[in-house]
Short mmCIF file of N, CA, C and O in Angstrom, two decimals:
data_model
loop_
_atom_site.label_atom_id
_atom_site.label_comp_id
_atom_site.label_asym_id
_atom_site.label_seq_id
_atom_site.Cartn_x
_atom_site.Cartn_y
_atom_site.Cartn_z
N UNK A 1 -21.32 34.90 -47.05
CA UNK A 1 -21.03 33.70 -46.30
C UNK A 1 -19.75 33.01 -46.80
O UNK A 1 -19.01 32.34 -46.08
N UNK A 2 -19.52 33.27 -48.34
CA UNK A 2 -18.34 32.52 -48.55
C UNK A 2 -17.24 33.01 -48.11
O UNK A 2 -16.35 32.38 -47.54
N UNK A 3 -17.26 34.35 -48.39
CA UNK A 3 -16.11 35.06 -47.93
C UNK A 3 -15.53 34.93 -46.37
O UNK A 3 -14.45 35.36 -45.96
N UNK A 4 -16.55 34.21 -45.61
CA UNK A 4 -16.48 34.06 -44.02
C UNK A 4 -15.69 32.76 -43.71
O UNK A 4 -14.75 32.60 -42.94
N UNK A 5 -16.28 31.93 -44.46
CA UNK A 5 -15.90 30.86 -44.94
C UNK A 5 -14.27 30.66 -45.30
O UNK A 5 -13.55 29.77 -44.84
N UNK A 6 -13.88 31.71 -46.25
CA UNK A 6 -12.40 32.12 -47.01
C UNK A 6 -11.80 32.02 -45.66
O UNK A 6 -11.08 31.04 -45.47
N UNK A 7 -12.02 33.04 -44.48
CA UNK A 7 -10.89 33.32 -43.83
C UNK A 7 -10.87 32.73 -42.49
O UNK A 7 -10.07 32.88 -41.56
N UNK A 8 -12.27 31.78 -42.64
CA UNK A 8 -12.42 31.02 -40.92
C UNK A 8 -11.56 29.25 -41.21
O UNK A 8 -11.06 28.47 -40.41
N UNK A 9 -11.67 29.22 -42.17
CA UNK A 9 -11.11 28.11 -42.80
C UNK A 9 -9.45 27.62 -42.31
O UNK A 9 -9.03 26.71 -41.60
N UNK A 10 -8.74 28.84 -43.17
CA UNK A 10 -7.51 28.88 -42.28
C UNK A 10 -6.89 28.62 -40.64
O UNK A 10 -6.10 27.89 -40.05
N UNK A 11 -7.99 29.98 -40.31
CA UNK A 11 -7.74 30.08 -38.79
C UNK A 11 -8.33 28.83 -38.25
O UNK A 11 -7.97 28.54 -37.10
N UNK A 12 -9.09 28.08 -38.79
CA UNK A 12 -9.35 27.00 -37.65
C UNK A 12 -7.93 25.61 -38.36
O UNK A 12 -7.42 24.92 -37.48
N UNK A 13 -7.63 25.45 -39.32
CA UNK A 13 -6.57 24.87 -39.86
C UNK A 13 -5.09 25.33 -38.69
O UNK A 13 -4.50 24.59 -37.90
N UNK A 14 -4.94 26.38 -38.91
CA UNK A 14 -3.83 26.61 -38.01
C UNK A 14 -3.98 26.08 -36.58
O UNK A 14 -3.24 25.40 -35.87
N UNK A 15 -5.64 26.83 -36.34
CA UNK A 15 -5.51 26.57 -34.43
C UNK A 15 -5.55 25.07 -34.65
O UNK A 15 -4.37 24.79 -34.88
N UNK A 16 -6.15 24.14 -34.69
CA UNK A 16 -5.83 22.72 -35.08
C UNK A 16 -4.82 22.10 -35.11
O UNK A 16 -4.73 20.95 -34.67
N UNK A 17 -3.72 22.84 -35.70
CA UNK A 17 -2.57 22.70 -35.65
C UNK A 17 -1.68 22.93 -34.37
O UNK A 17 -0.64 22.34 -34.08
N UNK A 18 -2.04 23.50 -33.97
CA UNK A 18 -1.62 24.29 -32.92
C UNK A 18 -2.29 23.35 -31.76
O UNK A 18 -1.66 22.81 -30.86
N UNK A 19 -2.98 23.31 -31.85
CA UNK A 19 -3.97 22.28 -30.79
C UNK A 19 -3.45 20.73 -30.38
O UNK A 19 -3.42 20.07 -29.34
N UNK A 20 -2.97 20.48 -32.06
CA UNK A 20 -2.96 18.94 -32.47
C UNK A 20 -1.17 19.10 -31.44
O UNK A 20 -1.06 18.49 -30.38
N UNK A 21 -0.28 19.74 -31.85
CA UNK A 21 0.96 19.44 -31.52
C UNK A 21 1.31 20.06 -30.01
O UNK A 21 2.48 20.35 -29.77
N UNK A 22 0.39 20.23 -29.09
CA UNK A 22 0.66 20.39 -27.64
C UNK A 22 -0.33 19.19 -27.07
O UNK A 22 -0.33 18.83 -25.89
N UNK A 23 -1.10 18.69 -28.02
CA UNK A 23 -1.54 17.97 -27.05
C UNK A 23 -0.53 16.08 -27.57
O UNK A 23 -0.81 15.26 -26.70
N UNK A 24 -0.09 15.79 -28.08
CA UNK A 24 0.97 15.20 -28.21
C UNK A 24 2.20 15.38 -28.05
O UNK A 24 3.02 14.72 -28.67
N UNK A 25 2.51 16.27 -27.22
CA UNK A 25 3.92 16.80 -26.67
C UNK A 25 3.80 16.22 -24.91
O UNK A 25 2.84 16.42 -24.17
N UNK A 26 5.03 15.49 -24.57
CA UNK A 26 5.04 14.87 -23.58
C UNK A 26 6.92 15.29 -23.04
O UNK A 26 7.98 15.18 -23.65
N UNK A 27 6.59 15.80 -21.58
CA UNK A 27 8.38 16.19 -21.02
C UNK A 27 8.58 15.50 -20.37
O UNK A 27 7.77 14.95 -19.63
N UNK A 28 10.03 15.27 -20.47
CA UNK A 28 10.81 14.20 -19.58
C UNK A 28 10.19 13.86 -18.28
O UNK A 28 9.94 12.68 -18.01
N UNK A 29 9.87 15.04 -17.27
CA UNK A 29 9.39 15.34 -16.25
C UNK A 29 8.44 13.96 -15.77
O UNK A 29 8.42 13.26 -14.75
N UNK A 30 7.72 13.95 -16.97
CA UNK A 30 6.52 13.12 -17.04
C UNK A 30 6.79 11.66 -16.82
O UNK A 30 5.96 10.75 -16.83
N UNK A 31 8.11 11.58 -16.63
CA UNK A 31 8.27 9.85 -16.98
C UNK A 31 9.00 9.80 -15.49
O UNK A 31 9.98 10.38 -15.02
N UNK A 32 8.06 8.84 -14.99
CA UNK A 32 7.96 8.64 -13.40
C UNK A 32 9.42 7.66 -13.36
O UNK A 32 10.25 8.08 -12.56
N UNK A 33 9.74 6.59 -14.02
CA UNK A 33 10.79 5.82 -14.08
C UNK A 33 12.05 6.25 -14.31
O UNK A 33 12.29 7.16 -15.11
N UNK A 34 13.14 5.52 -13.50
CA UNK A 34 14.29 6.79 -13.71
C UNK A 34 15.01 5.83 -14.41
O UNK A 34 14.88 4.63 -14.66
N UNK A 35 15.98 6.89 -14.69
CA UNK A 35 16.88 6.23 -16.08
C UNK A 35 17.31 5.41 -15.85
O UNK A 35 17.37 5.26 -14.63
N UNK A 36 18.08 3.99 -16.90
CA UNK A 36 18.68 2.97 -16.37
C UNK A 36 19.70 3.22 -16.29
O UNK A 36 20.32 2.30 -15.76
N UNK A 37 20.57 4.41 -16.65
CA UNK A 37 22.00 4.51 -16.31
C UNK A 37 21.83 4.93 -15.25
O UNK A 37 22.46 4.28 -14.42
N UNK A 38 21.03 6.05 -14.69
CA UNK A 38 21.23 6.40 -12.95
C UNK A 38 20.18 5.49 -12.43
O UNK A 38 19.10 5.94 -12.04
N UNK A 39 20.42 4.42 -12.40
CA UNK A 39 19.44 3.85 -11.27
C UNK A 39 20.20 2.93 -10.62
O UNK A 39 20.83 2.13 -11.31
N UNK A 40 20.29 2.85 -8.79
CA UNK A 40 21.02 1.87 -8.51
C UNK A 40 20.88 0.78 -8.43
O UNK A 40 21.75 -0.01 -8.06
N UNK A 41 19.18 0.35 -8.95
CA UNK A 41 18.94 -1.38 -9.13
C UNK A 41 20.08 -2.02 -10.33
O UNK A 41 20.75 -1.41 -11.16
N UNK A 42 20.01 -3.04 -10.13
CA UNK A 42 21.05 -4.19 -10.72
C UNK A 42 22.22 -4.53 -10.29
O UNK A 42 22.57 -4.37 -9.12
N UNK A 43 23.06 -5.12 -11.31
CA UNK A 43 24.50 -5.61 -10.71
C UNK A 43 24.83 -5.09 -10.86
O UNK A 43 24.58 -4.55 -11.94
N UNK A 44 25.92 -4.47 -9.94
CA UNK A 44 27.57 -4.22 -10.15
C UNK A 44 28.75 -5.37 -9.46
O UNK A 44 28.69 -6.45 -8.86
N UNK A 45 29.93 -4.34 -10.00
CA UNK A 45 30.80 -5.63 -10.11
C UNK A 45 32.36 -4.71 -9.89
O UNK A 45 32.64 -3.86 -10.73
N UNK A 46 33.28 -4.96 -8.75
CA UNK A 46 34.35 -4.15 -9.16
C UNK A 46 35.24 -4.80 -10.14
O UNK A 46 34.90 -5.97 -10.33
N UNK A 47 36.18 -4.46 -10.77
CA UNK A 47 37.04 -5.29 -11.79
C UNK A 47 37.65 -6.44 -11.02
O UNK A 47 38.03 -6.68 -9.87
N UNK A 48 37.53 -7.09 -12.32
CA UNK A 48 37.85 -8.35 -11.51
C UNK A 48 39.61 -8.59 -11.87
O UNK A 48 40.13 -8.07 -12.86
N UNK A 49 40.36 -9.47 -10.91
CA UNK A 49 41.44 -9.26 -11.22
C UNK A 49 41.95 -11.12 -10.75
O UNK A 49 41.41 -12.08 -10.20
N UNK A 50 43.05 -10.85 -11.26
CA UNK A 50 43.56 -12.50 -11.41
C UNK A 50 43.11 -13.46 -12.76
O UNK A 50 42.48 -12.85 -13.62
N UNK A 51 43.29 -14.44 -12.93
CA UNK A 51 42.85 -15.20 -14.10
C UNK A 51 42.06 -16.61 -13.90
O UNK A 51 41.76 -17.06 -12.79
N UNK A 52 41.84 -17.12 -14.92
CA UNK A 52 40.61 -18.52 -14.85
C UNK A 52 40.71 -19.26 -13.48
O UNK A 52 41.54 -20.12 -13.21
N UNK A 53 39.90 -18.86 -12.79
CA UNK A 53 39.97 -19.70 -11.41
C UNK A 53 40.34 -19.10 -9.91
O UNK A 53 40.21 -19.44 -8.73
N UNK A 54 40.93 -17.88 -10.77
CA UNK A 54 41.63 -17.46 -9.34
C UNK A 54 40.76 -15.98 -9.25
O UNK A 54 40.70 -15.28 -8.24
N UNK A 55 40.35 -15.81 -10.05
CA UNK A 55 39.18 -14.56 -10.14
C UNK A 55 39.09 -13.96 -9.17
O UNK A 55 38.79 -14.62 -8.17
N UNK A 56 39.30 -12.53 -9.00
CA UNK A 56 38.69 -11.79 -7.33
C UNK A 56 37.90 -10.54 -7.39
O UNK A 56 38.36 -9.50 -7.84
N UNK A 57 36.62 -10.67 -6.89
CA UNK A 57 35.90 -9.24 -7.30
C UNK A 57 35.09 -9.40 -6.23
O UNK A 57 35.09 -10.35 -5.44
N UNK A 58 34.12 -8.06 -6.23
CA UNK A 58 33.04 -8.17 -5.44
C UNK A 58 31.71 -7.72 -5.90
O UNK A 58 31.67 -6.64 -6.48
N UNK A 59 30.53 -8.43 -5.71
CA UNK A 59 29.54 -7.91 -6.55
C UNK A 59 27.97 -7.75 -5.50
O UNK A 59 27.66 -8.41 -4.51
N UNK A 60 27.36 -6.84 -6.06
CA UNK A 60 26.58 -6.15 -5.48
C UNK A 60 25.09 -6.10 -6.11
O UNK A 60 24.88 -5.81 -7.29
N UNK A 61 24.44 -6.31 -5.50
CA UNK A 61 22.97 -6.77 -6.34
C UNK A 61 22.06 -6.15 -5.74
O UNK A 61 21.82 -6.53 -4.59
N UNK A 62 21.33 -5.12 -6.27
CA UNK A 62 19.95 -3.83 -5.40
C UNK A 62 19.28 -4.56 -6.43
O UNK A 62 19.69 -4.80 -7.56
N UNK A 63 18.00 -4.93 -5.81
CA UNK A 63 16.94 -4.58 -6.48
C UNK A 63 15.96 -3.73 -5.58
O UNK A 63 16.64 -3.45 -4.59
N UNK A 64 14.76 -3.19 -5.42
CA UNK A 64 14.06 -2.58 -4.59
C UNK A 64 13.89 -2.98 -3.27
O UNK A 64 13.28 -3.90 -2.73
N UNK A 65 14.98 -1.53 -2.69
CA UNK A 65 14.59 -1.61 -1.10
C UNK A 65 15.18 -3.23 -0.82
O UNK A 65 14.48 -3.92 -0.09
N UNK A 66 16.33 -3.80 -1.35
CA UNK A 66 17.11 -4.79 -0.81
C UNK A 66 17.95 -5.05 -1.49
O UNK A 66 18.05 -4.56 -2.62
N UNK A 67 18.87 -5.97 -0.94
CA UNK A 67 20.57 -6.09 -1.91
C UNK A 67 21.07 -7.46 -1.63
O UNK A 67 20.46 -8.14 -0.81
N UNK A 68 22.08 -7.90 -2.21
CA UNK A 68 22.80 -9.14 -1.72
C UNK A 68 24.43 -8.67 -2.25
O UNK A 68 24.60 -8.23 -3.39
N UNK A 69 25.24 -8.78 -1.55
CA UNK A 69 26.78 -8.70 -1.17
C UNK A 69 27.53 -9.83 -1.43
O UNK A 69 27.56 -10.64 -0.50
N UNK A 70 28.12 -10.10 -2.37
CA UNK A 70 29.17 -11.40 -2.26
C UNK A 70 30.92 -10.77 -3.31
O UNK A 70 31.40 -10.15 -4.26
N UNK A 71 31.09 -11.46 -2.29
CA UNK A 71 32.84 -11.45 -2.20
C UNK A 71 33.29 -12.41 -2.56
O UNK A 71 33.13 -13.37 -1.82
N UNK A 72 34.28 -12.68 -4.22
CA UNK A 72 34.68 -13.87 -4.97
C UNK A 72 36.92 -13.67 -4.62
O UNK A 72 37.71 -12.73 -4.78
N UNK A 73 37.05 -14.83 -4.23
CA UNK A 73 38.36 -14.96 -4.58
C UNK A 73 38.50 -16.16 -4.82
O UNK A 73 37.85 -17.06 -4.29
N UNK A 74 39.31 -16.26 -5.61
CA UNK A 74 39.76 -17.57 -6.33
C UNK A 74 38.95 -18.30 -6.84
O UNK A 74 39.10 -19.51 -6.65
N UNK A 75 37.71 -17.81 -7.73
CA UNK A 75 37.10 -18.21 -8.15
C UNK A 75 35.66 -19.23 -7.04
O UNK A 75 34.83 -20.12 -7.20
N UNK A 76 36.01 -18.60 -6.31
CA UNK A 76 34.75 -19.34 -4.98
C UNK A 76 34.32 -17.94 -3.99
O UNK A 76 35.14 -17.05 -3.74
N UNK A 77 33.07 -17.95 -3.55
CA UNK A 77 32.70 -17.49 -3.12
C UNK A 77 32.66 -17.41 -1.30
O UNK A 77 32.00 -18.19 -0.61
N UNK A 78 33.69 -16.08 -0.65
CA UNK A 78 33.88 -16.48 0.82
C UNK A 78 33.39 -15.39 1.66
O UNK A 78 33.92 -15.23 2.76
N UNK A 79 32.30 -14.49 1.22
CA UNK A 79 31.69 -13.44 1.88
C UNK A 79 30.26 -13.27 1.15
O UNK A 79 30.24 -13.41 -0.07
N UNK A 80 28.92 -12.95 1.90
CA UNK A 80 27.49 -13.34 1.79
C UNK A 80 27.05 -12.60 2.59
O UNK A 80 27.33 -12.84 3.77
N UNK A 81 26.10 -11.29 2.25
CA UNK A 81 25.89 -10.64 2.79
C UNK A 81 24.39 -10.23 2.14
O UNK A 81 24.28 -10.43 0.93
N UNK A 82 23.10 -9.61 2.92
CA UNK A 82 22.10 -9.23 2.34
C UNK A 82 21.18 -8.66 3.21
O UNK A 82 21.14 -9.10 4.36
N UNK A 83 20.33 -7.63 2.84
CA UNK A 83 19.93 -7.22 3.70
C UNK A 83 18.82 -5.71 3.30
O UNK A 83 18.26 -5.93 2.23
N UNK A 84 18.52 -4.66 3.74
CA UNK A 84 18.01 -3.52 3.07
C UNK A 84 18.39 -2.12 3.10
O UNK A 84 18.77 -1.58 4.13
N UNK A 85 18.29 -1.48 1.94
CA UNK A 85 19.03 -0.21 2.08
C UNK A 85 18.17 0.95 1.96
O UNK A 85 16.95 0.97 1.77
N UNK A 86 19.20 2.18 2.13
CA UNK A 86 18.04 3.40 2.25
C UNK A 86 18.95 4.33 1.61
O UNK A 86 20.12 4.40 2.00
N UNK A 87 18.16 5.65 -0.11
CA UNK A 87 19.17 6.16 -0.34
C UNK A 87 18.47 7.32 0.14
O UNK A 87 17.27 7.56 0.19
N UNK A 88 20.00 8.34 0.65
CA UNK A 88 19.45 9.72 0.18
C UNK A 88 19.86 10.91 -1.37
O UNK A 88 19.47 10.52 -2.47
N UNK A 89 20.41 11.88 -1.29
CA UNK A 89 21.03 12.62 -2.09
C UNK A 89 22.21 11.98 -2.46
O UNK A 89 22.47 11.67 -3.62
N UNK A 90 23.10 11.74 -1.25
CA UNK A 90 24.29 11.70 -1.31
C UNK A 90 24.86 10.50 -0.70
O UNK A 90 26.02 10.19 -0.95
N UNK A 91 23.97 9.66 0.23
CA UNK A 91 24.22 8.88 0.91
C UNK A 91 23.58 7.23 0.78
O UNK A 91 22.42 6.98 1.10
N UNK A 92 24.40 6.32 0.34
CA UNK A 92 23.86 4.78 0.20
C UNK A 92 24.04 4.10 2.14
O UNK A 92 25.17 3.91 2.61
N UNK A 93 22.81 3.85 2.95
CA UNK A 93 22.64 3.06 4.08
C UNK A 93 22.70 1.92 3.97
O UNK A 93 21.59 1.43 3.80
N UNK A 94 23.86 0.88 4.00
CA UNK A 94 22.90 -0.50 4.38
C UNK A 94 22.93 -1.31 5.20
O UNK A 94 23.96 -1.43 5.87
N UNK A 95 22.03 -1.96 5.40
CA UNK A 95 21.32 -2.96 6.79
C UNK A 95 21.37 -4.31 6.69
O UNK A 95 20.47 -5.15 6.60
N UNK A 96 22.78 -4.41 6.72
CA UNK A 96 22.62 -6.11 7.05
C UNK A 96 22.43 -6.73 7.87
O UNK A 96 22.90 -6.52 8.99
N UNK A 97 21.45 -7.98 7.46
CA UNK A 97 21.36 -8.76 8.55
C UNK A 97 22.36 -9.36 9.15
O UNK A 97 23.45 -9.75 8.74
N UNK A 98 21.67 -9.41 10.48
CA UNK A 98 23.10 -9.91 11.79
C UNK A 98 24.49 -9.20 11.19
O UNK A 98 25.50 -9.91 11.20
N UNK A 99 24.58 -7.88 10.70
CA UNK A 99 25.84 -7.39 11.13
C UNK A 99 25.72 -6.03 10.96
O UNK A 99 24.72 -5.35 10.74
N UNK A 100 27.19 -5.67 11.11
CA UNK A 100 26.56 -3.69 11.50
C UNK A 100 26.76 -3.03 9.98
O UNK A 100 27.45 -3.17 8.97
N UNK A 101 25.97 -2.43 10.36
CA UNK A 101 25.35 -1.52 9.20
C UNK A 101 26.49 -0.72 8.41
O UNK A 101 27.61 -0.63 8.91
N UNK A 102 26.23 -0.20 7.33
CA UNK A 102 27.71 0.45 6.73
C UNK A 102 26.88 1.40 5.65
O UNK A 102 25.92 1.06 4.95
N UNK A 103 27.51 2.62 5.72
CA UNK A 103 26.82 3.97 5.35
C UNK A 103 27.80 4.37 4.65
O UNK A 103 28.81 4.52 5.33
N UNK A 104 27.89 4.53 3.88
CA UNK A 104 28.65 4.84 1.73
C UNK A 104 28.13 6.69 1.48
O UNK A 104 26.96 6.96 1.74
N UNK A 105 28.90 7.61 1.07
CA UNK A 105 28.45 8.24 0.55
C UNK A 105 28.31 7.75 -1.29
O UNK A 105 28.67 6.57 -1.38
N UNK A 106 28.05 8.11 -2.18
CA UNK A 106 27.68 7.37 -3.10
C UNK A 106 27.57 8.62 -4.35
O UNK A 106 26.97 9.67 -4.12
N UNK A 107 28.12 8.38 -5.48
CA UNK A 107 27.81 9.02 -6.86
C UNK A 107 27.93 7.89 -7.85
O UNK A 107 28.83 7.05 -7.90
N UNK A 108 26.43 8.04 -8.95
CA UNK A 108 26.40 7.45 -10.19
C UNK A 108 26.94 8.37 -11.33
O UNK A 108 26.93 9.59 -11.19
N UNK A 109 27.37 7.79 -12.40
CA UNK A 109 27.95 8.60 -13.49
C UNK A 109 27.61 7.77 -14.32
O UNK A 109 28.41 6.83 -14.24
N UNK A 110 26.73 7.55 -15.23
CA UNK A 110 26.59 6.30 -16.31
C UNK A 110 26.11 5.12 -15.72
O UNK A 110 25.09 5.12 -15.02
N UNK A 111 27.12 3.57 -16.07
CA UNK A 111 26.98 2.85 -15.31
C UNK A 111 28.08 2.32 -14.36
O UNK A 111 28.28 1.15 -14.04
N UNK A 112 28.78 3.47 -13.95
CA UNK A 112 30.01 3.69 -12.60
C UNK A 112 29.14 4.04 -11.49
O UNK A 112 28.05 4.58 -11.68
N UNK A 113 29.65 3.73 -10.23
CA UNK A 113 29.21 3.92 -8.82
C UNK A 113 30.30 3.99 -8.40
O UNK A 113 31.31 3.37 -8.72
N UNK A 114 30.09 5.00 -7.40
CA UNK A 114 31.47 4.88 -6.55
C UNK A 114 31.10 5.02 -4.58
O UNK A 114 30.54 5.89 -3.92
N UNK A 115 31.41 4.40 -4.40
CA UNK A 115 31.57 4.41 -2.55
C UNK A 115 32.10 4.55 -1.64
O UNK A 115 32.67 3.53 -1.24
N UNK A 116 32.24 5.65 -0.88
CA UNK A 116 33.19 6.12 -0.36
C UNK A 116 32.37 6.08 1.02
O UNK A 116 31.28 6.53 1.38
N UNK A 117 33.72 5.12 1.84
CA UNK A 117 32.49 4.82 3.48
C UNK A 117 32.71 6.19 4.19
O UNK A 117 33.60 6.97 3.85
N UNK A 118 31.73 6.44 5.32
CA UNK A 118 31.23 7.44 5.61
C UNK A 118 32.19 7.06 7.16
O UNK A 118 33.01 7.89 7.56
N UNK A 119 32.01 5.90 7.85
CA UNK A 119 33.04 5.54 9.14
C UNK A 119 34.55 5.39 8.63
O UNK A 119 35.34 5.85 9.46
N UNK A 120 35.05 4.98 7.70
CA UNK A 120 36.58 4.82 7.49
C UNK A 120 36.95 5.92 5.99
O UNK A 120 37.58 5.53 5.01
N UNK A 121 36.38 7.28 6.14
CA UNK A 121 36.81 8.23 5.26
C UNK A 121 38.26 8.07 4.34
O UNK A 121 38.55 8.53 3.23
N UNK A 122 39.04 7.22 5.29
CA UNK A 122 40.61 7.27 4.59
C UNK A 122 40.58 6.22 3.83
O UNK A 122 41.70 6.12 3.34
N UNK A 123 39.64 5.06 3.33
CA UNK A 123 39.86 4.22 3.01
C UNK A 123 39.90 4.27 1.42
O UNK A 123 39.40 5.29 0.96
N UNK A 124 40.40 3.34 0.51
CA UNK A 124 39.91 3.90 -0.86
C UNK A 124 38.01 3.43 -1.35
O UNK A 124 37.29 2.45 -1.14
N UNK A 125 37.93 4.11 -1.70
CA UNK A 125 36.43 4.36 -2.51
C UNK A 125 36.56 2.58 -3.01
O UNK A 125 37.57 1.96 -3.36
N UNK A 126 35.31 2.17 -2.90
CA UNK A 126 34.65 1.14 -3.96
C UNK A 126 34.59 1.77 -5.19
O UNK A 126 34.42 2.98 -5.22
N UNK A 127 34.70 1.15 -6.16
CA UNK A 127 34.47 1.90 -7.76
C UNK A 127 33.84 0.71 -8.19
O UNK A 127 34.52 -0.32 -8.13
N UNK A 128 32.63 0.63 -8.64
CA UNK A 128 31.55 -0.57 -9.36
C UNK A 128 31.25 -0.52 -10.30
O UNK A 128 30.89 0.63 -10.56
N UNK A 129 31.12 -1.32 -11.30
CA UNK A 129 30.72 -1.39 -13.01
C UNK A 129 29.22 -2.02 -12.83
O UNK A 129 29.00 -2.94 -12.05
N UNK A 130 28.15 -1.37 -13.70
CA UNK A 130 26.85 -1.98 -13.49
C UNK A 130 27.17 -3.25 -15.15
O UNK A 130 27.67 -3.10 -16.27
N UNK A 131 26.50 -4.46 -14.34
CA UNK A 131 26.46 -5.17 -15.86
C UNK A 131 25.28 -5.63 -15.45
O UNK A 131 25.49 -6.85 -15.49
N UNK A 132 24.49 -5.54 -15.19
CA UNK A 132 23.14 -6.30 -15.35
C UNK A 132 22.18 -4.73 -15.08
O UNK A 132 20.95 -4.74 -15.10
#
């Protein structure tokens, strides 16, 4: 019996081991929440340009399944926009209220976005900084 003992000892030490470290092993896969660098909730902001007062940017605010749009020059605010969006692969939809809709193709890289409209192809791309 001891001798059974000698060599069952081990083998259940190992499988244990073996047991213990798959069942505390967890894959990325598993984590339903997506990253905060690729996610398009929060602010962005394109660079802002001009100085104290005269400030000009535009900033962009998703949170789930809705957004708000505002347009700063000179340090005041003269464009207000909000409404709901829809992504796909490649494509940012959005639905503003009382006005027409505007469809972005769209890539994240970090916390860069870039927007390139889907009706005025020639135009230059939005380029957005996430800070919030």
């Amino acid at each position: 019996m001891k001798q059974v003992l000698k060599y069952v000892r081990p083998v259940m030490a190992v499988g244990m081991c073996v047991i213990m470290s798959t069942a505390f092993t967890s894959c990325k896969d598993d984590d339903d929440s997506e990253p905060e660098s690729e996610s398009i909730i929060g602010t962005w902001r394109t660079d802002v340009t001009g100085g104290e007062g005269s400030e000009t940017y535009d900033q962009y605010i998703f949170s789930l399944g809705s957004y708000d749009v505002e347009k700063w020059r000179n340090g005041k605010r003269f464009y207000h926009a909000d409404g709901s969006y829809t992504l796909t692969d490649t494509r940012l939809l959005l639905y503003p209220e009382g006005d027409n809709d505007d469809f972005y193709y769209y890539t994240l890289k970090g916390n860069l976005m870039t927007l390139q409209s889907i009706d005025y192809p020639n135009n230059d791309p939005i380029i957005l900084r996430k800070v919030k």
